[in-house]
C-alpha atoms as a printed R data frame, in Angstrom:
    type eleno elety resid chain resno       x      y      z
1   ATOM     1    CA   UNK     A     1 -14.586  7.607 14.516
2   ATOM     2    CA   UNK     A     2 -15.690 10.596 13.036
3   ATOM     3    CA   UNK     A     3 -14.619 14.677 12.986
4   ATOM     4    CA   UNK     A     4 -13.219 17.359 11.085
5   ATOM     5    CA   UNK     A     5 -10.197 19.391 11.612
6   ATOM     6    CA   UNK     A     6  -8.357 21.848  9.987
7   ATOM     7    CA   UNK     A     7  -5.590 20.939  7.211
8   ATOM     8    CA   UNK     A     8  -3.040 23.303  8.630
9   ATOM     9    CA   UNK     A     9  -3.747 21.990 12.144
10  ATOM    10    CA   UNK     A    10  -2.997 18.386 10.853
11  ATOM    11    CA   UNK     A    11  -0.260 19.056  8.364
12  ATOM    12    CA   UNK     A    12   2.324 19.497 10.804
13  ATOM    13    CA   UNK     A    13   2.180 16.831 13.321
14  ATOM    14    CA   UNK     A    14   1.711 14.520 10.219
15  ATOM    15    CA   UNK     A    15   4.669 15.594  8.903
16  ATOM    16    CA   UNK     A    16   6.530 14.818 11.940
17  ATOM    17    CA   UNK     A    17   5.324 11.292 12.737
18  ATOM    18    CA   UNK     A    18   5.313 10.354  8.845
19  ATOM    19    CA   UNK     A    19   8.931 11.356  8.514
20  ATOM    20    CA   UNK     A    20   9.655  8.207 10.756
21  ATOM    21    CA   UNK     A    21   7.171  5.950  9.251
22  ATOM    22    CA   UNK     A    22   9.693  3.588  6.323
23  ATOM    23    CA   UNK     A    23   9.055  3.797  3.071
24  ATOM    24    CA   UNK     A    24  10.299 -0.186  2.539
25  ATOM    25    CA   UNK     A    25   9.341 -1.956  5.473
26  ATOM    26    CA   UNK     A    26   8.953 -6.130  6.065
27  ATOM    27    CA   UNK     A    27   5.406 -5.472  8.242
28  ATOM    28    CA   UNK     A    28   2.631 -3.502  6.179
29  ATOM    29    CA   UNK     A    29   1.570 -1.949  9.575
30  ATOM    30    CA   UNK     A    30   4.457 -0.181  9.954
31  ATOM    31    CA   UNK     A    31   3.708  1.798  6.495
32  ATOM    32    CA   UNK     A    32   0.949  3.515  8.864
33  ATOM    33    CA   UNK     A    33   0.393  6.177 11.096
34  ATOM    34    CA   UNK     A    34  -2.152  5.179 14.327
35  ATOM    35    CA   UNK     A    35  -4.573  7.991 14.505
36  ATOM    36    CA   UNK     A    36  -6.157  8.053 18.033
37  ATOM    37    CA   UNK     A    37  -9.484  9.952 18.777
38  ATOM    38    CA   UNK     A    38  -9.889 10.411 22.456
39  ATOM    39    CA   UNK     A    39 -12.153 13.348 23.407
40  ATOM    40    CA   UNK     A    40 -11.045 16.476 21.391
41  ATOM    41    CA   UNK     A    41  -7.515 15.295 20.834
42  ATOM    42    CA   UNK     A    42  -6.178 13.353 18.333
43  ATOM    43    CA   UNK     A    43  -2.841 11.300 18.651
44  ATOM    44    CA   UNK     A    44  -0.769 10.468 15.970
45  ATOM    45    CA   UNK     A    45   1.738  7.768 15.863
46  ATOM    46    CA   UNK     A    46   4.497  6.118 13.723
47  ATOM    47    CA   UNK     A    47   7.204  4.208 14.112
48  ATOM    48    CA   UNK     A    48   9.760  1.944 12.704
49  ATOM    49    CA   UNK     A    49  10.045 -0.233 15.854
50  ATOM    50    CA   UNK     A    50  13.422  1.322 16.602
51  ATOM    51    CA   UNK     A    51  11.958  4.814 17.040
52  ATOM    52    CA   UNK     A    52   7.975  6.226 18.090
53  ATOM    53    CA   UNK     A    53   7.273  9.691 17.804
54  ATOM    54    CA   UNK     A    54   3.620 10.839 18.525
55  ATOM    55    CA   UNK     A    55   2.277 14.313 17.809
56  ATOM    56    CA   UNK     A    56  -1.036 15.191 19.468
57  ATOM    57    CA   UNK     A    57  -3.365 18.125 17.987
58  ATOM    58    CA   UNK     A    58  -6.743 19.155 19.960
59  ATOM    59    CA   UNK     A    59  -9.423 19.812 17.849
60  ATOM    60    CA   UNK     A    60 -11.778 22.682 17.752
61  ATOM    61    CA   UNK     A    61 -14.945 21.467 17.126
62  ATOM    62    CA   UNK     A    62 -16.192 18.568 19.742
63  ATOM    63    CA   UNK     A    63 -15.936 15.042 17.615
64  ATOM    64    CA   UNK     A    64 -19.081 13.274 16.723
65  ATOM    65    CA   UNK     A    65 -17.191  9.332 17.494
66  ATOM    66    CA   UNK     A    66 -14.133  8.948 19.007
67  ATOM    67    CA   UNK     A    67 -11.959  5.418 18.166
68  ATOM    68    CA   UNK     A    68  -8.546  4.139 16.683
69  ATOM    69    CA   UNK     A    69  -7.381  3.071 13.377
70  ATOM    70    CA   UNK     A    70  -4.161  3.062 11.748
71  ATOM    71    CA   UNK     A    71  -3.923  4.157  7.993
72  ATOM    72    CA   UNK     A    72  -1.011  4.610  5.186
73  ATOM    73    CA   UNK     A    73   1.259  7.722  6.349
74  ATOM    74    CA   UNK     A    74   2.548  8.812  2.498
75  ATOM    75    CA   UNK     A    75  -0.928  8.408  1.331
76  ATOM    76    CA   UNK     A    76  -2.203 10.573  4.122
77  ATOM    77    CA   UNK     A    77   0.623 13.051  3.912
78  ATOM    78    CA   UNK     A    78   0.280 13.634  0.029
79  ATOM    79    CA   UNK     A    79  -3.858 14.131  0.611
80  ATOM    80    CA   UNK     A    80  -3.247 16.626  3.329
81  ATOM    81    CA   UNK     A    81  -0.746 18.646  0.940
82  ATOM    82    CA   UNK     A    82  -2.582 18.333 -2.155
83  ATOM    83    CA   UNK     A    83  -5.805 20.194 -0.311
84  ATOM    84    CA   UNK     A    84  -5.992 24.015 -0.728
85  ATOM    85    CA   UNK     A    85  -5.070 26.069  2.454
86  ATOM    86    CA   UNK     A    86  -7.384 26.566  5.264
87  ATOM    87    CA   UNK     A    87  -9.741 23.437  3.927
88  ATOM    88    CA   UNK     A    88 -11.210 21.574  6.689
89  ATOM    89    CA   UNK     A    89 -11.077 17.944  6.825
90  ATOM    90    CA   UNK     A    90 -13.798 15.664  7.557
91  ATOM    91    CA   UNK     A    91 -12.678 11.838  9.061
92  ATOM    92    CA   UNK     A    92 -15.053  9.218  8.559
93  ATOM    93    CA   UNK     A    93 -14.609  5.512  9.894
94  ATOM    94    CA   UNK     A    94 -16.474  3.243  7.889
95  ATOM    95    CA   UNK     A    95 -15.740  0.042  8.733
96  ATOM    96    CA   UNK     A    96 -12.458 -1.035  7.114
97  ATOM    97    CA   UNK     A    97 -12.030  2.301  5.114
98  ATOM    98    CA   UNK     A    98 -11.404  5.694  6.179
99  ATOM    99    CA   UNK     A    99 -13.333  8.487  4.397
100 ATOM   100    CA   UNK     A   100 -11.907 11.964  4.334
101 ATOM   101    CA   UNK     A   101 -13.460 14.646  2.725
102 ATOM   102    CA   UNK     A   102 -12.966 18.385  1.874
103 ATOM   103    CA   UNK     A   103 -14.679 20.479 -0.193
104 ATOM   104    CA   UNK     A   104 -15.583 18.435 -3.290
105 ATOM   105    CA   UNK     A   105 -12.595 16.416 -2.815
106 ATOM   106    CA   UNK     A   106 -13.122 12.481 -1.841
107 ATOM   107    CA   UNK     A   107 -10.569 10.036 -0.866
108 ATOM   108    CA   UNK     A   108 -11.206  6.201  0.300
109 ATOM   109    CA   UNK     A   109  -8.040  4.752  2.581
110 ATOM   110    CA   UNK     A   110  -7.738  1.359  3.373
111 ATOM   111    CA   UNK     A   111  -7.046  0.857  6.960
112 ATOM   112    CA   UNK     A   112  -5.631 -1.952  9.109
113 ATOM   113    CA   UNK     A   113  -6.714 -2.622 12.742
114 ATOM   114    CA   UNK     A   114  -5.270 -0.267 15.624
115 ATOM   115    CA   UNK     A   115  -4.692 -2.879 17.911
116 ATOM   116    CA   UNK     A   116  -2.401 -4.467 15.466
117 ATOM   117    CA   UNK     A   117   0.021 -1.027 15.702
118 ATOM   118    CA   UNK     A   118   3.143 -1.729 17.194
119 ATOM   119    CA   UNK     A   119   4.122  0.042 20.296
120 ATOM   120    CA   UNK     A   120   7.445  0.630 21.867
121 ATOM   121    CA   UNK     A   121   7.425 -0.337 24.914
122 ATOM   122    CA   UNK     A   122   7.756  2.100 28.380
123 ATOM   123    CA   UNK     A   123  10.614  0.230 30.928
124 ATOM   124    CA   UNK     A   124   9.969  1.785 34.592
125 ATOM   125    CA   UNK     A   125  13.918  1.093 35.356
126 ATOM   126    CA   UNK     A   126  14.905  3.760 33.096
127 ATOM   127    CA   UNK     A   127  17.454  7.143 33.955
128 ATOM   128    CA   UNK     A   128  15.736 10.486 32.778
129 ATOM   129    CA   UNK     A   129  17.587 13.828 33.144
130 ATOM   130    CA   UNK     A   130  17.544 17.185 31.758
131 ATOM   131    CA   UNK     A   131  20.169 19.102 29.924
132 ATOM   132    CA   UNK     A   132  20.255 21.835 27.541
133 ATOM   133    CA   UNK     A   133  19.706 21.316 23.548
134 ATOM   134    CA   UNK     A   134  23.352 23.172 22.863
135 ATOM   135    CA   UNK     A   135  25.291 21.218 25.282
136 ATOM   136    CA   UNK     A   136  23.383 17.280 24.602
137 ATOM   137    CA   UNK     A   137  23.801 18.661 20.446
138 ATOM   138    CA   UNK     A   138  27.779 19.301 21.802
139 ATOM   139    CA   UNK     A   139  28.193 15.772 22.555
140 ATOM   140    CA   UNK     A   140  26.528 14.511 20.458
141 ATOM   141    CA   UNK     A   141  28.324 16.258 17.815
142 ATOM   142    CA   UNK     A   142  32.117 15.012 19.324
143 ATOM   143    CA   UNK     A   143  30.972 11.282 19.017
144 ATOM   144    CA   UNK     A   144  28.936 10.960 16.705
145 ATOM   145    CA   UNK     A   145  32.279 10.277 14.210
146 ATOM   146    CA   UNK     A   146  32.840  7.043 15.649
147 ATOM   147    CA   UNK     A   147  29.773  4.828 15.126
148 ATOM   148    CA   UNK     A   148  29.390  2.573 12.440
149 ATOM   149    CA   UNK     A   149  26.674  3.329 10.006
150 ATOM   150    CA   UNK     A   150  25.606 -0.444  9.253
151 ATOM   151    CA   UNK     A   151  27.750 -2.620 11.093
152 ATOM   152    CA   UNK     A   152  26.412 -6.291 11.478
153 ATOM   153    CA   UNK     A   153  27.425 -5.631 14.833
154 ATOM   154    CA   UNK     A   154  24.702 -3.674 15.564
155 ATOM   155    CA   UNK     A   155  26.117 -2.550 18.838
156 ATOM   156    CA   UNK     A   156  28.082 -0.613 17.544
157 ATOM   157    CA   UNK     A   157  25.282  1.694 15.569
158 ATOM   158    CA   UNK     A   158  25.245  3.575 18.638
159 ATOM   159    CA   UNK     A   159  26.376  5.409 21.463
160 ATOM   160    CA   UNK     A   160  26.201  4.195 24.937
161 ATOM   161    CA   UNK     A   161  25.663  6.949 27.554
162 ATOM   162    CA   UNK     A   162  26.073  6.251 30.867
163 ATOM   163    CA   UNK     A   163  24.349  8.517 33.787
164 ATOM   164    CA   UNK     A   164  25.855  9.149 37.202
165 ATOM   165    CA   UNK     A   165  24.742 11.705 39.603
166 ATOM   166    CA   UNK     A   166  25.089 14.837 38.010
167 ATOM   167    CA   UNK     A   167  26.978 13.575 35.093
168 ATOM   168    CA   UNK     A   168  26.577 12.380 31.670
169 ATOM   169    CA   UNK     A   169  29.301 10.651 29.919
């Protein structure tokens, strides 16, 4: 795995997918962000096995490797922000350690093995609909009062929505 994209082009998907990444967590791989090379787009993935959120970026110059690796999210993050504007970034895979460098700048990550990442799941039984932001933001907004925050019943951390034809409730 090896290219070199932009930091601003980076920055904000990374931000995105980091800000779900935990900062305590009980599995180290879950401290990481899965970076995906395939072609000229890269994928970028965290979760905290409750919630995924991947943010893709196409890069501008063709990769010279493509691959997957997963690799510390804060570490990443506070790399990408510490750069000066419109620096490019240069990925290297080197066996268990990703190399990124910009300008004279030189960081070594460790790295721990994409296929351990965990993934949710997709479930091809599931409802999908479409509704407006304002009006799924409205009601959420008018029950969002009544869940528990950290009830051992974790049931009742939620909402439950049930969809009927033409109707959520």
């Amino acid at each position: 795995m090896k290219f070199v994209i932009a930091r601003e082009a980076l920055l904000k998907p990374l931000n995105l997918v980091a800000g779900v990444v935990e900062r305590r967590q009980t599995l180290a791989i879950l401290a990481n962000v899965q970076l995906v090379l395939d072609g000229q787009e890269l994928s970028l993935t965290g979760t905290d096995l409750e919630v995924e959120l991947i943010g893709r970026v196409e890069l501008t110059t063709p990769p010279e490797s493509e691959g997957e690796i997963t690799v510390p999210a804060r570490k990443l993050v506070d790399i990408c922000k510490s750069l000066p504007d419109g620096s490019d970034i240069e990925f290297n895979l080197d066996e268990n350690r990703l190399i990124l460098k910009s300008g004279r700048s030189r960081f070594t990550l460790s790295t721990l093995p994409a296929a351990d990442f965990p993934s949710v799941e997709q479930s091809d039984n599931g409802q999908s609909f479409s509704l407006k932001q304002g009006d799924i933001k409205r009601l959420i907004e008018k029950t969002a009062f009544a869940m528990a925050q950290q009830d051992v019943r974790y049931y009742l951390n939620g909402m439950l929505w049930e969809v009927s034809e033409g109707q959520l409730r």
